[in-house]
Coordinates of C-alpha atoms in Angstrom, one line a residue:
M310 CA 26.6 -18.2 1.1
S311 CA 24.3 -20.3 3.3
I312 CA 20.9 -21.3 2.0
A313 CA 19.6 -19.9 5.3
V314 CA 20.0 -16.4 3.8
Y315 CA 17.3 -17.1 1.3
Y316 CA 15.0 -18.5 4.0
I317 CA 15.7 -15.4 6.1
L318 CA 15.0 -13.0 3.2
F319 CA 11.7 -14.8 2.4
I320 CA 10.6 -14.7 6.1
V321 CA 11.6 -11.0 6.4
S322 CA 9.6 -10.1 3.2
F323 CA 6.6 -12.0 4.6
I324 CA 6.8 -10.1 7.9
M325 CA 7.0 -6.8 6.0
L326 CA 3.9 -7.8 4.1
I327 CA 2.1 -8.4 7.4
V328 CA 3.3 -5.0 8.6
M329 CA 2.0 -3.3 5.5
I330 CA -1.4 -5.0 5.8
T331 CA -2.0 -4.5 9.5
R332 CA -0.8 -0.9 9.9
K333 CA -3.5 1.6 10.9
T334 CA -3.4 3.6 7.7
R335 CA -4.8 1.9 4.6
P336 CA -1.8 0.7 2.5
N337 CA -1.2 2.3 -0.9
V338 CA -2.4 -0.3 -3.5
Y339 CA 0.8 -0.1 -5.5
F340 CA 3.0 -0.2 -2.4
L341 CA 1.0 -3.3 -1.3
L342 CA 1.4 -5.0 -4.7
T343 CA 5.1 -4.2 -4.7
T344 CA 5.4 -5.8 -1.2
V345 CA 3.5 -8.9 -2.3
S346 CA 5.6 -9.2 -5.4
V347 CA 8.9 -9.0 -3.4
M348 CA 7.7 -11.7 -1.1
I349 CA 6.8 -14.0 -4.0
A350 CA 10.1 -13.1 -5.7
N351 CA 12.1 -14.2 -2.7
F352 CA 10.2 -17.4 -2.7
G353 CA 11.3 -17.8 -6.3
Y354 CA 14.9 -17.2 -5.3
L355 CA 14.5 -19.8 -2.5
L356 CA 13.1 -22.4 -4.9
I357 CA 16.1 -21.9 -7.2
S358 CA 18.5 -22.3 -4.3
V359 CA 17.1 -25.7 -3.4
S360 CA 16.6 -27.0 -7.0
T361 CA 18.3 -30.3 -7.8
T362 CA 17.8 -30.4 -11.6
V363 CA 18.2 -27.9 -14.4
E364 CA 14.6 -28.3 -15.4
G365 CA 13.5 -27.4 -11.8
A366 CA 15.8 -24.4 -11.6
I367 CA 14.5 -23.1 -15.0
T368 CA 10.9 -23.6 -13.9
S369 CA 11.6 -21.6 -10.7
S370 CA 13.4 -18.9 -12.7
R371 CA 10.3 -18.6 -14.9
F372 CA 8.2 -18.1 -11.8
L373 CA 10.6 -15.5 -10.6
Y374 CA 10.6 -13.5 -13.9
L375 CA 6.8 -13.4 -13.8
V376 CA 7.1 -11.4 -10.6
L377 CA 10.1 -9.3 -11.5
V378 CA 8.6 -8.1 -14.8
F379 CA 5.5 -6.6 -13.1
L380 CA 7.5 -5.4 -10.1
C381 CA 9.0 -2.7 -12.3
Y382 CA 5.5 -1.6 -13.2
F383 CA 4.3 -1.4 -9.6
I384 CA 7.4 0.6 -8.5
F385 CA 6.8 3.0 -11.4
L386 CA 3.2 3.5 -10.3
S387 CA 4.3 3.9 -6.7
A388 CA 6.6 6.8 -7.8
A389 CA 3.7 8.4 -9.7
D390 CA 1.5 8.1 -6.7
V391 CA 4.0 9.7 -4.3
C392 CA 4.5 12.5 -6.8
D393 CA 0.8 13.0 -7.1
I394 CA 1.0 12.4 -10.9
K395 CA -1.9 10.7 -12.7
I396 CA -0.8 8.1 -15.3
P397 CA -3.1 8.0 -18.4
T398 CA -5.1 4.8 -18.6
R399 CA -3.8 4.2 -22.2
L400 CA -0.2 4.4 -21.0
M401 CA -0.9 2.0 -18.1
I402 CA -2.5 -0.5 -20.5
L403 CA 0.5 -0.1 -22.9
L404 CA 2.9 -0.8 -20.1
V405 CA 1.0 -3.9 -19.0
L406 CA 1.1 -5.2 -22.5
L407 CA 4.8 -4.5 -22.6
D408 CA 5.3 -6.4 -19.4
V409 CA 3.3 -9.4 -20.8
V410 CA 5.5 -9.4 -23.9
M411 CA 8.6 -9.3 -21.8
F412 CA 7.4 -12.1 -19.6
R413 CA 6.5 -14.2 -22.7
I414 CA 10.0 -13.7 -24.0
A415 CA 11.4 -14.8 -20.6
M416 CA 9.3 -18.0 -20.8
N417 CA 11.4 -19.1 -23.7
M418 CA 14.3 -19.9 -21.4
G419 CA 15.1 -23.6 -21.6
M420 CA 13.1 -24.1 -24.8
N421 CA 15.6 -22.7 -27.2
K422 CA 18.9 -20.8 -27.1
M423 CA 17.5 -17.3 -27.7
Y424 CA 17.2 -16.4 -24.0
Y425 CA 19.7 -18.7 -22.4
K426 CA 22.3 -20.4 -24.7
S427 CA 23.0 -22.8 -21.9
V428 CA 22.2 -23.5 -18.3
E429 CA 24.1 -25.6 -15.8
L430 CA 23.7 -26.1 -12.0
E431 CA 26.5 -25.5 -9.5
I432 CA 25.9 -26.5 -5.9
T433 CA 28.2 -24.8 -3.3
D434 CA 27.7 -25.3 0.4
G435 CA 24.3 -26.8 -0.2
V436 CA 23.1 -23.9 -2.3
T437 CA 22.1 -24.3 -6.0
Y438 CA 23.3 -21.6 -8.4
M439 CA 22.5 -21.3 -12.1
K440 CA 25.4 -20.9 -14.4
K441 CA 23.9 -19.2 -17.5
E442 CA 25.2 -18.2 -20.9
Y443 CA 22.9 -15.4 -22.1
G444 CA 21.3 -15.4 -25.5
P445 CA 20.3 -12.4 -27.7
L446 CA 16.8 -12.0 -26.2
H447 CA 18.1 -11.8 -22.7
W448 CA 19.6 -8.4 -23.4
L449 CA 16.0 -7.1 -24.1
Y450 CA 15.5 -7.5 -20.3
Q451 CA 18.3 -5.1 -19.6
A452 CA 16.7 -2.6 -22.1
F453 CA 13.4 -3.2 -20.4
L454 CA 14.9 -2.3 -17.0
V455 CA 16.6 0.9 -18.4
G456 CA 13.3 1.9 -20.0
Y457 CA 11.5 1.7 -16.6
L458 CA 14.3 3.6 -15.0
I459 CA 14.0 6.4 -17.5
A460 CA 10.2 6.5 -17.1
T461 CA 10.6 6.7 -13.3
F462 CA 13.1 9.5 -13.7
V463 CA 10.6 11.5 -15.8
I464 CA 8.0 11.0 -13.0
V465 CA 10.6 12.2 -10.4
V466 CA 11.3 15.3 -12.5
K467 CA 7.6 16.1 -12.7
G468 CA 7.4 15.6 -8.9
F469 CA 10.1 18.2 -8.5
R470 CA 8.2 20.7 -10.5
N471 CA 5.1 20.2 -8.3
K472 CA 7.2 21.8 -5.6
K473 CA 5.6 19.6 -2.9
R474 CA 8.0 19.0 -0.1
V475 CA 6.9 15.4 0.5
S476 CA 6.8 14.5 -3.2
Y477 CA 10.2 16.0 -3.7
K478 CA 11.8 14.1 -0.9
Y479 CA 10.2 10.7 -1.3
S480 CA 10.0 10.6 -5.0
S481 CA 13.8 11.0 -4.9
M482 CA 14.1 8.1 -2.6
L483 CA 12.0 6.0 -5.0
F484 CA 14.2 7.0 -7.9
L485 CA 17.4 6.1 -6.0
L486 CA 15.7 2.9 -5.0
V487 CA 15.0 1.9 -8.7
L488 CA 18.5 3.1 -9.7
S489 CA 20.2 1.0 -7.0
N490 CA 18.3 -2.1 -8.0
V491 CA 19.3 -1.7 -11.6
V492 CA 23.0 -1.1 -10.7
I493 CA 23.0 -4.2 -8.4
Y494 CA 21.5 -6.3 -11.2
L495 CA 24.1 -5.1 -13.7
L496 CA 26.9 -5.6 -11.2
K497 CA 25.7 -9.2 -10.7
L498 CA 25.9 -9.7 -14.5
L499 CA 29.3 -8.1 -14.9
L500 CA 31.0 -9.6 -11.8
H501 CA 29.4 -13.0 -12.1
I502 CA 28.5 -13.1 -8.4
K503 CA 26.9 -16.4 -7.5
F504 CA 24.6 -15.1 -4.8
D505 CA 21.7 -13.1 -6.3
L506 CA 22.1 -9.7 -4.7
M507 CA 18.7 -8.7 -6.1
A508 CA 17.0 -10.8 -3.4
V509 CA 18.6 -8.4 -0.8
A510 CA 17.9 -5.3 -2.9
L511 CA 14.2 -6.1 -3.1
V512 CA 13.8 -6.5 0.6
L513 CA 15.5 -3.1 1.1
S514 CA 13.1 -1.7 -1.5
V515 CA 10.1 -2.8 0.6
M516 CA 11.6 -1.3 3.7
V517 CA 11.7 2.1 1.9
L518 CA 8.1 1.6 0.7
I519 CA 7.1 1.0 4.3
Y520 CA 9.0 4.0 5.6
I521 CA 7.6 6.5 3.1
P522 CA 3.9 6.3 4.1
F523 CA 4.9 6.1 7.7
R524 CA 6.9 9.3 7.5
V525 CA 4.2 11.0 5.3
N526 CA 1.6 10.1 7.9
I527 CA 3.7 11.6 10.7
Q528 CA 4.3 14.8 8.8
S529 CA 0.6 15.0 8.0
H530 CA -0.3 14.8 11.7
Q531 CA 2.4 17.4 12.5
T532 CA 1.1 19.8 9.9
K533 CA -2.5 19.4 11.2
G534 CA -1.2 20.0 14.7
R535 CA 0.5 23.2 13.7
H536 CA -2.5 24.4 11.9
H537 CA -4.7 23.6 14.9
N538 CA -2.4 25.5 17.2
E539 CA -2.3 28.5 14.9
N540 CA -6.1 28.6 14.8
N541 CA -6.2 28.5 18.6
N542 CA -3.7 31.3 18.8
R543 CA -5.8 33.4 16.4
S544 CA -8.9 32.7 18.4
N545 CA -7.2 33.8 21.6

């Protein structure tokens, strides 16, 4: 896999951020934070791919985890917003604290053998890959991802009960989005794929987040147009 792929993914994510910011409708704050996080995450993947030392790769990986941990939080809140469900402030604070704890655990990589037992670099076709043997604390990250998946699923179910057509359709898209990201991550672990497929999955995630408000805005205008025509017909 050429290193150009990481450059392309970073550039595409940057362009999508520009699209999100410059669109006529005001961007959803959680969608915007997700888009920013994905761009930074792809920069992290790029830094790892050009690392020449184990220490440099670990530092870049720490930077990457800072973004990925909070990215789950932003996607969860995005789903809640699409489903028109208000998350209690106490729960939001609790989740942020959980994210901070998970990030702090991830920062232990390279300092002891609890997160990564060992890390080696493998350079193939000019691209640096990290060969990692996972420690006991790393599996907490998998539990962390599953926890957010379950939380997002609960939000989706509540969105279904709201019986709002837009919420039903697009909350389902968000859930499938989170599910696919988790599946891709687990496949990467199980199949030991060198190229980090999450870099691609994150870009696809932002594409969905850009598509949702665009379609919602179109449907909103169409609904307003139908109501306007119906009112005119009644008047005539």
